[in-house]
Coordinates of C-alpha atoms in Angstrom, one line a residue:
Q1 CA 0.3 0.0 0.0
V2 CA 1.2 3.9 -0.9
Q3 CA 2.4 5.3 2.3
L4 CA 3.3 8.6 2.9
V5 CA 5.0 9.3 6.0
E6 CA 5.7 13.5 6.7
S7 CA 7.5 15.0 10.0
G8 CA 9.5 17.5 10.7
G9 CA 7.0 20.6 11.4
G10 CA 7.0 22.5 15.0
L11 CA 6.9 26.1 16.7
V12 CA 9.4 28.9 14.5
Q13 CA 10.1 32.3 15.1
P14 CA 9.4 34.6 13.0
G15 CA 12.7 34.5 10.3
G16 CA 13.7 31.2 11.5
S17 CA 14.0 27.6 9.7
L18 CA 12.4 24.5 9.3
R19 CA 13.0 21.3 7.1
L20 CA 10.1 18.6 6.7
S21 CA 11.0 15.5 5.6
C22 CA 8.5 12.9 3.7
A23 CA 8.7 9.4 4.1
A24 CA 7.7 7.3 1.1
S25 CA 6.5 3.5 0.7
G26 CA 4.3 1.0 -1.1
F27 CA 5.8 2.0 -5.2
T28 CA 9.0 3.4 -6.9
F29 CA 9.5 6.3 -5.2
S30 CA 12.2 7.3 -7.9
A31 CA 10.0 7.4 -10.6
Y32 CA 7.1 9.5 -9.5
N33 CA 7.3 13.8 -9.0
M34 CA 6.9 14.8 -5.5
R35 CA 5.1 17.8 -4.4
W36 CA 4.4 19.8 -1.2
Y37 CA 1.1 21.4 -0.4
R38 CA -0.1 23.1 2.8
Q39 CA -3.5 24.2 4.1
A40 CA -4.2 26.9 7.1
P41 CA -7.7 27.0 9.3
G42 CA -9.9 28.5 7.1
K43 CA -8.3 28.0 3.9
E44 CA -8.5 26.2 0.9
R45 CA -5.3 23.5 0.2
E46 CA -2.7 25.8 -1.1
F47 CA 0.4 24.2 -4.2
V48 CA 3.5 24.3 -2.5
A49 CA 6.7 23.3 -4.4
Q50 CA 7.4 20.3 -6.8
I51 CA 11.0 18.4 -7.5
S52 CA 11.1 15.9 -10.4
T53 CA 11.6 12.4 -10.3
T54 CA 15.6 12.9 -10.7
A55 CA 15.5 16.4 -9.1
G56 CA 16.7 18.6 -12.1
S57 CA 13.4 20.2 -11.8
T58 CA 11.6 21.8 -9.4
S59 CA 8.6 24.5 -9.0
Y60 CA 8.2 26.4 -6.3
A61 CA 4.5 28.9 -5.8
D62 CA 4.9 32.5 -5.6
S63 CA 4.5 33.0 -2.5
V64 CA 7.5 30.6 -0.9
K65 CA 9.9 31.1 -4.3
G66 CA 13.4 32.1 -2.8
R67 CA 12.2 30.9 1.0
F68 CA 11.9 27.3 0.4
T69 CA 13.7 24.7 -1.4
I70 CA 11.8 20.9 -2.9
S71 CA 15.1 18.2 -2.5
R72 CA 14.9 14.1 -3.1
D73 CA 17.0 12.0 -2.0
N74 CA 15.9 8.6 -4.0
A75 CA 18.0 6.3 -1.8
K76 CA 16.0 6.8 0.9
N77 CA 13.0 7.2 -0.6
T78 CA 12.1 10.8 1.2
V79 CA 11.3 14.2 -0.4
Y80 CA 11.8 17.6 2.0
L81 CA 11.2 20.9 1.9
Q82 CA 13.7 23.5 3.6
M83 CA 11.5 26.4 5.0
N84 CA 13.8 29.6 5.7
S85 CA 12.6 33.6 6.0
L86 CA 9.4 32.0 7.7
K87 CA 6.5 34.3 8.1
L88 CA 3.2 34.2 10.2
E89 CA 1.1 33.2 7.0
D90 CA 3.5 30.2 6.3
T91 CA 1.6 28.8 8.5
A92 CA 0.1 25.0 8.0
V93 CA -0.5 21.9 8.0
Y94 CA 2.0 21.2 5.6
H95 CA 1.2 17.0 3.0
C96 CA 3.5 15.4 0.8
N97 CA 1.7 14.6 -2.2
T98 CA 2.2 12.4 -5.9
I99 CA -0.4 10.7 -8.1
V100 CA 0.7 6.3 -7.9
R101 CA -2.1 5.0 -10.3
G102 CA -4.1 7.7 -10.8
N103 CA -5.0 8.0 -7.7
G104 CA -3.2 10.4 -5.5
A105 CA -1.6 10.2 -2.4
W106 CA -1.5 12.1 0.6
G107 CA 0.0 12.0 4.2
Q108 CA -1.5 12.5 7.3
G109 CA 0.3 16.4 7.5
T110 CA 3.1 18.1 9.7
Q111 CA 2.0 21.4 11.8
V112 CA 3.7 24.6 11.3
T113 CA 3.4 27.0 13.6
V114 CA 5.3 30.3 13.0
S115 CA 4.6 32.4 16.0
S116 CA 6.9 35.4 18.0

């Protein structure tokens, strides 16, 4: 079965950094593009970042561009999201995502709270 497990969230002050991890299993991780989404209370889910199978191509939402970096380690079946210069508006539950056999796969999410 496909499983995605996020970790690394927590409480951080504005301007601080966090590194999120998403451990994948149940599919050939290296053959799939991976994505990060986030959802804040009362708001719709928002695309954050995407990385290609080989890590040669990445894309970011305008709101995080220049501050966040997505990466992957195919040997560890893990995708990362390095978040720097965090802002209050980055507070959300962060989920990793991929599409396996036509179906979207989601983890349980990890909470990121930016507060002074």
